[in-house]
Coordinates of N, CA and C in Angstrom, one line a residue:
X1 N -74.9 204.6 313.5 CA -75.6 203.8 312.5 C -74.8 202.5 312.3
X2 N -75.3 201.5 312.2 CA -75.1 200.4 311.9 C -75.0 199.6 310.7
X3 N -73.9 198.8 310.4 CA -73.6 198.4 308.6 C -75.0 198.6 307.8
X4 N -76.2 197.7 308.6 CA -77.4 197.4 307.9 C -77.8 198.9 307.3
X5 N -78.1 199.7 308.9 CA -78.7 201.0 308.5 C -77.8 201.5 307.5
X6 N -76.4 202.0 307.3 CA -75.8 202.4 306.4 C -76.6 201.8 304.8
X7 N -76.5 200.5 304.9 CA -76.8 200.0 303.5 C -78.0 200.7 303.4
X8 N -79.0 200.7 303.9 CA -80.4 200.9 303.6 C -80.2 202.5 303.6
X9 N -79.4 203.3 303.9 CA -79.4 204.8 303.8 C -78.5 204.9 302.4
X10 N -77.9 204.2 302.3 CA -77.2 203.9 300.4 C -77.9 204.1 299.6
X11 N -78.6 203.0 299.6 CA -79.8 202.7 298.6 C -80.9 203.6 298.2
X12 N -81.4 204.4 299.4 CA -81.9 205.2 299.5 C -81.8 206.3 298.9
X13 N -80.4 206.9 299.4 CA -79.6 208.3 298.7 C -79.4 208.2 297.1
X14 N -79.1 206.6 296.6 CA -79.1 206.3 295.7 C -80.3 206.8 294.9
X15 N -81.7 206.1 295.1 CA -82.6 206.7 294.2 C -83.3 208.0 294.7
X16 N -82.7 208.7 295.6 CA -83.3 210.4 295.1 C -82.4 210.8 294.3
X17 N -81.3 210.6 294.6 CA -79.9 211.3 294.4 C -80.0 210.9 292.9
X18 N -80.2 210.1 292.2 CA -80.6 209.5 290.7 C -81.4 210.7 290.0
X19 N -82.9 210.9 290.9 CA -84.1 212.2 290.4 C -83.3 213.4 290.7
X20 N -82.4 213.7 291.8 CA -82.4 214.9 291.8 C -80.8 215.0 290.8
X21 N -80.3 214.1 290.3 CA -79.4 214.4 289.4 C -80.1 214.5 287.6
X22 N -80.8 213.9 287.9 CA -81.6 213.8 286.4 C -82.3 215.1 286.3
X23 N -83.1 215.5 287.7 CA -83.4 217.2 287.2 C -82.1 217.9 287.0
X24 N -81.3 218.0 287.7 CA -80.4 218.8 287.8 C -79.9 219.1 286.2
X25 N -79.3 218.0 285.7 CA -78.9 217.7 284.5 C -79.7 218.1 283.3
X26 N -81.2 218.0 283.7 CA -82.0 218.6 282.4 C -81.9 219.7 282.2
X27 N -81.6 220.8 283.6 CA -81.4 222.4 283.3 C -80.2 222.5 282.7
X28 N -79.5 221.3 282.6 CA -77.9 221.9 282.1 C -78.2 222.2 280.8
X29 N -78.7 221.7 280.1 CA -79.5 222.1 278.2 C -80.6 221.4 278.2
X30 N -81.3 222.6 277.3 CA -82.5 222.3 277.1 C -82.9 221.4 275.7
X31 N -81.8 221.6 274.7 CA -82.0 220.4 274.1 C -81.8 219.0 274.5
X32 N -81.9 218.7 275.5 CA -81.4 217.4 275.4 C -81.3 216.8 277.0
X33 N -82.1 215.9 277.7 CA -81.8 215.5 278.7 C -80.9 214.7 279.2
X34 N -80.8 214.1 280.7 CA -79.8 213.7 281.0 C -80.0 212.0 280.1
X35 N -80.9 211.4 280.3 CA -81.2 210.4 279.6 C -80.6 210.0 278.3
X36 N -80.7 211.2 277.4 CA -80.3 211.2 276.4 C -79.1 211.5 276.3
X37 N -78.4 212.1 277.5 CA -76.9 212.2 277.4 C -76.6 211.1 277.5
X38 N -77.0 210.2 278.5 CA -76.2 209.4 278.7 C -76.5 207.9 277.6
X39 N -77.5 208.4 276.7 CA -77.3 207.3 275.4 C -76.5 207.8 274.6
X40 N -75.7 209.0 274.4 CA -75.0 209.5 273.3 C -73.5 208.7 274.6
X41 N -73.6 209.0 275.0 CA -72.2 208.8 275.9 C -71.8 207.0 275.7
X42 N -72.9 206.4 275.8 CA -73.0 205.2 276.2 C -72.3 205.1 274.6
X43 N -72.9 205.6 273.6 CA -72.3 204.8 272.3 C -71.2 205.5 271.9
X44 N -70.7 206.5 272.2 CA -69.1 206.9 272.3 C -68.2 205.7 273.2
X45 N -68.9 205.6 274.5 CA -67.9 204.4 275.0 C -68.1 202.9 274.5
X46 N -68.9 202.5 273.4 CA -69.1 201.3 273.5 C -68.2 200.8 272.1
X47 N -67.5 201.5 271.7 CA -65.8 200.3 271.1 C -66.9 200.5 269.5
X48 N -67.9 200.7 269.2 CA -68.4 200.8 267.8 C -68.9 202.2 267.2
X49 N -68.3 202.3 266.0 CA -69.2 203.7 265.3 C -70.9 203.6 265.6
X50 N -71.1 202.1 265.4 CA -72.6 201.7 265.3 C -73.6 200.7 266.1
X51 N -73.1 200.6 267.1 CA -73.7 199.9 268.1 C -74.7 199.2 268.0
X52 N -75.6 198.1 268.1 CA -77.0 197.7 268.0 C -77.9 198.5 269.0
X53 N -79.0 198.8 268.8 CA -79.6 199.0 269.6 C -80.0 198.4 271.0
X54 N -80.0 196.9 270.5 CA -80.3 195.7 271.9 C -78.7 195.8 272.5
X55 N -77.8 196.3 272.1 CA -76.8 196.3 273.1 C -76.8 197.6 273.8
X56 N -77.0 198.3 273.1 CA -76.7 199.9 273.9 C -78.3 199.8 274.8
X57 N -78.9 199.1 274.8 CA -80.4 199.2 276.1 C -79.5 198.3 277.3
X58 N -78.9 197.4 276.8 CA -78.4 196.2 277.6 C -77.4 196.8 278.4
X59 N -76.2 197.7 278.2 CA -75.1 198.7 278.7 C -75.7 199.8 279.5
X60 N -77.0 200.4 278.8 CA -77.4 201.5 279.7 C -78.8 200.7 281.2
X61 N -79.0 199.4 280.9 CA -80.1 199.0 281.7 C -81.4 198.8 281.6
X62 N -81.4 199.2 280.4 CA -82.7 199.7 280.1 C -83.6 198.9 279.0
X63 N -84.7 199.3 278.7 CA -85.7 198.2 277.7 C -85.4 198.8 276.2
X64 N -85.5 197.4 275.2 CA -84.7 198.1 273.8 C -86.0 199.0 273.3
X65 N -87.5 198.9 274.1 CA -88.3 199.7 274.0 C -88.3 201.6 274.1
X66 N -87.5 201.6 275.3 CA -86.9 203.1 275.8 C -86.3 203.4 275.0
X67 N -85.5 202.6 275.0 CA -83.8 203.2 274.1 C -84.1 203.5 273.0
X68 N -84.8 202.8 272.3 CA -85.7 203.3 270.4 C -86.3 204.3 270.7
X69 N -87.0 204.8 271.6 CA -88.3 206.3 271.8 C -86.6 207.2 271.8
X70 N -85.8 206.7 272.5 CA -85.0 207.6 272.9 C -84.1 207.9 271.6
X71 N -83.8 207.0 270.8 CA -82.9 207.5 270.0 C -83.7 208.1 268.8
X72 N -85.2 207.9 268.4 CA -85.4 208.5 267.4 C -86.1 209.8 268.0
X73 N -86.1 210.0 269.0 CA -86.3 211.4 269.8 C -84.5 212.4 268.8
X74 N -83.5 211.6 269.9 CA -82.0 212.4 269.3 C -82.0 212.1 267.4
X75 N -82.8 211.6 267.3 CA -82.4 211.3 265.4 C -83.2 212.6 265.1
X76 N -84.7 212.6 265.1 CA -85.4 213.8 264.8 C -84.2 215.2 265.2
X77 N -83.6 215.3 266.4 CA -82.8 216.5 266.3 C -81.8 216.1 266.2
X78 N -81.1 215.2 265.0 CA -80.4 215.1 264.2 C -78.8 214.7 264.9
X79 N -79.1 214.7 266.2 CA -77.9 213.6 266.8 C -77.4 212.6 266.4
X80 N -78.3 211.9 265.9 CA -78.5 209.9 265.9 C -78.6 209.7 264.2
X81 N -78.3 208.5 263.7 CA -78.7 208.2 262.5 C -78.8 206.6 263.0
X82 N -80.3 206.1 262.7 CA -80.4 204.8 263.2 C -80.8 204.3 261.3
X83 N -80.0 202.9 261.2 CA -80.0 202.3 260.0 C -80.2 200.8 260.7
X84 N -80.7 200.0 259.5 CA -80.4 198.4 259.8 C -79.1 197.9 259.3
X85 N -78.9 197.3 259.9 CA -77.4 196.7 260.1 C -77.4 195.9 258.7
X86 N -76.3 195.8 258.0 CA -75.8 195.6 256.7 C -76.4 193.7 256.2
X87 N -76.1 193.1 257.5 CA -76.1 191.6 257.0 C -77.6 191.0 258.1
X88 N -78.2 191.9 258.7 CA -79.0 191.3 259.4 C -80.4 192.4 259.8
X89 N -81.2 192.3 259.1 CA -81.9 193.7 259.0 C -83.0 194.0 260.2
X90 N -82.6 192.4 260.9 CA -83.7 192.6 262.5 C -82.6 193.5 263.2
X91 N -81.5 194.2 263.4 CA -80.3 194.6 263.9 C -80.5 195.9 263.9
X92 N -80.9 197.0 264.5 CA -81.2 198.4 264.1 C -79.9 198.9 265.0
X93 N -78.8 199.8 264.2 CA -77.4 200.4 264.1 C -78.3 202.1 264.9
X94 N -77.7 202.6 265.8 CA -77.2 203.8 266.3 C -75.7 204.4 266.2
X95 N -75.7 205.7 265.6 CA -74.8 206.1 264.8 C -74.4 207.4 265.1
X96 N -73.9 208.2 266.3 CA -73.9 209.6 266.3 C -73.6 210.4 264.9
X97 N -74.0 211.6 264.5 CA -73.8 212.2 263.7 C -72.8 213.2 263.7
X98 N -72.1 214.0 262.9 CA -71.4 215.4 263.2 C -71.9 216.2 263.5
X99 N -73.4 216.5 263.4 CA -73.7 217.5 263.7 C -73.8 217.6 265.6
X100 N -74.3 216.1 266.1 CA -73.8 215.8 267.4 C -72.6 216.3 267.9
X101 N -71.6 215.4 267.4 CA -70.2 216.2 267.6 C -70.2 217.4 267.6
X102 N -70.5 218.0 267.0 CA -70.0 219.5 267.2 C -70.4 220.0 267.7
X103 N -72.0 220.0 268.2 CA -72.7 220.5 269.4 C -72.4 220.2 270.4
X104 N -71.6 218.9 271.3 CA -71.2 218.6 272.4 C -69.7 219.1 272.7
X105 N -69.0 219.5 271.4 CA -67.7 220.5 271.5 C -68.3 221.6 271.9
X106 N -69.6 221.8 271.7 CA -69.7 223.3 271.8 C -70.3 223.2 273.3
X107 N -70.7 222.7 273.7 CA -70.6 222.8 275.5 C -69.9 222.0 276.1
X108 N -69.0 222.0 275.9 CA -67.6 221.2 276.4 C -67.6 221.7 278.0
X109 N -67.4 223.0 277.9 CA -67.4 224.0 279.0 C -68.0 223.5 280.1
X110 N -69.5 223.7 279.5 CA -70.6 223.6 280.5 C -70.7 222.5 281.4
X111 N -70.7 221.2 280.5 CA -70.5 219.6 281.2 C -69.3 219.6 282.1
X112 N -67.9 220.5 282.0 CA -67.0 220.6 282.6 C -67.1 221.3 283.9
X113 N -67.9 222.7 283.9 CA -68.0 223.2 285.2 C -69.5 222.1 285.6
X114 N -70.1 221.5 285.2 CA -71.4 220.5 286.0 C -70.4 219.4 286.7
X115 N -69.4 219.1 285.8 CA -68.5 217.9 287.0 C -67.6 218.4 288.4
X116 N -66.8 220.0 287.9 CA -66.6 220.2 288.9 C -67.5 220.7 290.1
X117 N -68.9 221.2 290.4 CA -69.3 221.7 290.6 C -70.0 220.6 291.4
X118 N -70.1 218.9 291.1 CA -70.6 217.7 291.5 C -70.0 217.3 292.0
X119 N -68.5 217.3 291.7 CA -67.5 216.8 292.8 C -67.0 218.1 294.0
X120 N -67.2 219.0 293.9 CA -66.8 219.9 294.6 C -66.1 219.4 296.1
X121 N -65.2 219.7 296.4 CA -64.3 219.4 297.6 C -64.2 217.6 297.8
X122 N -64.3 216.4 296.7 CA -63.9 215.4 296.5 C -62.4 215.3 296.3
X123 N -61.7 214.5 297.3 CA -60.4 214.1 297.0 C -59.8 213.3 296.3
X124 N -58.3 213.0 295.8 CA -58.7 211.6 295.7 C -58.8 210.6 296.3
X125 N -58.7 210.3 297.8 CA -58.9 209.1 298.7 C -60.8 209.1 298.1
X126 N -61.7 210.0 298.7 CA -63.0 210.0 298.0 C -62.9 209.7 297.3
X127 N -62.7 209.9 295.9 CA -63.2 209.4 294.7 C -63.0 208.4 294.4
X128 N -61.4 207.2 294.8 CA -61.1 206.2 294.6 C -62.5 205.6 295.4
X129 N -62.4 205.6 296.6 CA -63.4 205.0 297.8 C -64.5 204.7 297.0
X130 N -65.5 205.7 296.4 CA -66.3 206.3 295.6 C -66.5 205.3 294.3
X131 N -65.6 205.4 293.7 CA -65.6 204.9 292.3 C -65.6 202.9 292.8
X132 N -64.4 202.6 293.4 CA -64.3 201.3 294.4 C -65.8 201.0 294.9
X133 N -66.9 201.0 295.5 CA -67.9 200.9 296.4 C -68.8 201.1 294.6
X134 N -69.2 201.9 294.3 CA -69.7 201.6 292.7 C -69.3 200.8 291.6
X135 N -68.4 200.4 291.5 CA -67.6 199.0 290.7 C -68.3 198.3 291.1
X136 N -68.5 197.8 292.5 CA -68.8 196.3 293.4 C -70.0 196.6 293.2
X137 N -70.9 197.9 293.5 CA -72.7 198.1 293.3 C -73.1 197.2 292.3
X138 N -72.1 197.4 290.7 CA -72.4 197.7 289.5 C -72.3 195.8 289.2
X139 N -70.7 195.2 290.0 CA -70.9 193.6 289.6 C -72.1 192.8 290.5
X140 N -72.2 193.4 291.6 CA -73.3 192.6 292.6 C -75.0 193.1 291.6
X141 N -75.0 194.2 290.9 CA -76.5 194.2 290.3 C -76.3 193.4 289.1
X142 N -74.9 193.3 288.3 CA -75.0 192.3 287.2 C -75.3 191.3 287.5
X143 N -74.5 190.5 288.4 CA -74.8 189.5 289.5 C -76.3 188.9 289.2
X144 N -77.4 189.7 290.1 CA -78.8 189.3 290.4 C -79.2 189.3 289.2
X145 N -79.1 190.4 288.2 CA -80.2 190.3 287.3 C -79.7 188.8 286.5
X146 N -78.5 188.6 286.2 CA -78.1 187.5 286.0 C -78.8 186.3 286.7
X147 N -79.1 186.7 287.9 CA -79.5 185.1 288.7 C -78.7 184.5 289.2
X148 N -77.1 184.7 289.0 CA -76.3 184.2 289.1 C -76.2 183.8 290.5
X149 N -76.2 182.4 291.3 CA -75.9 182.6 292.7 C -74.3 183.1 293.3
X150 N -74.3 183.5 294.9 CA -73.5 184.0 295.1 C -72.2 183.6 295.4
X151 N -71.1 183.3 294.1 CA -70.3 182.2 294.3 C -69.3 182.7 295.3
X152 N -68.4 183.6 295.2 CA -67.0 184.2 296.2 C -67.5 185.3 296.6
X153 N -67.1 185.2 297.9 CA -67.0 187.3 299.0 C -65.9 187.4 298.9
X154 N -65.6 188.5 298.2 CA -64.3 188.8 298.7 C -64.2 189.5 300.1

């Protein structure tokens, strides 16, 4: 196979491998899909108790339309506490709760055997390679949606 073909079997693998990780992930609990993991995750990594809403869509990719269905989806089961922001009340704040917390202590386990069970026989030469080749995915898609033209190849 040839660079091209490689890319185009990337991309590819990419969006099944997205569906079949997002099924996979929904059987891991039934409260809560992968989607919504990965908005609880997103606002654990994003440096604020309380995130905006328009940023946490902007980090995850997604429309500040989704991300609202999605977090007052996790508020109704009492993950989320979404408030308006103290000095600016167009600003709607996402807020994990403790009761969150304690339920994601409580399958700590589970998430732990789903990563090794995902990496299974990954090295680390792999996973550097891996993580390396997704960094560059991640600045070349910032890149486009930006518009930005294509200033340096490394």
């Amino acid at each position: 196979m040839d660079e091209k073909e490689q890319q185009a079997y990337i991309l590819g693998a990419f969006l099944m491998l997205a569906n079949r990780l997002q099924v996979l992930g929904d059987k891991l609990d039934e409260k809560i899909t992968m989607k919504q993991w990965l908005l609880i995750a997103v606002i654990l990594k994003s440096g604020s108790p309380a995130p905006a809403l328009s940023a946490l869509a902007a980090m995850i990719g997604s429309s500040r339309q989704n991300v609202k269905k999605m977090a007052l989806l996790l508020e109704k089961q009492g993950f989320v506490a979404l408030s308006k922001d103290e000095k600016d009340a167009r600003i709607l704040r996402v807020r994990l709760t403790e009761e969150c917390r304690v339920y994601f202590a409580g399958r700590h386990r589970e998430e732990e055997q789903f990563m090794e069970d995902l990496f299974q026989d990954f090295n680390a030469e792999l996973t550097t390679g891996l993580f390396t080749g997704l960094t560059k995915l991640t600045d070349n898609i910032a890149r486009m949606e930006a518009g930005s033209p294509d200033e340096e190849k490394e």
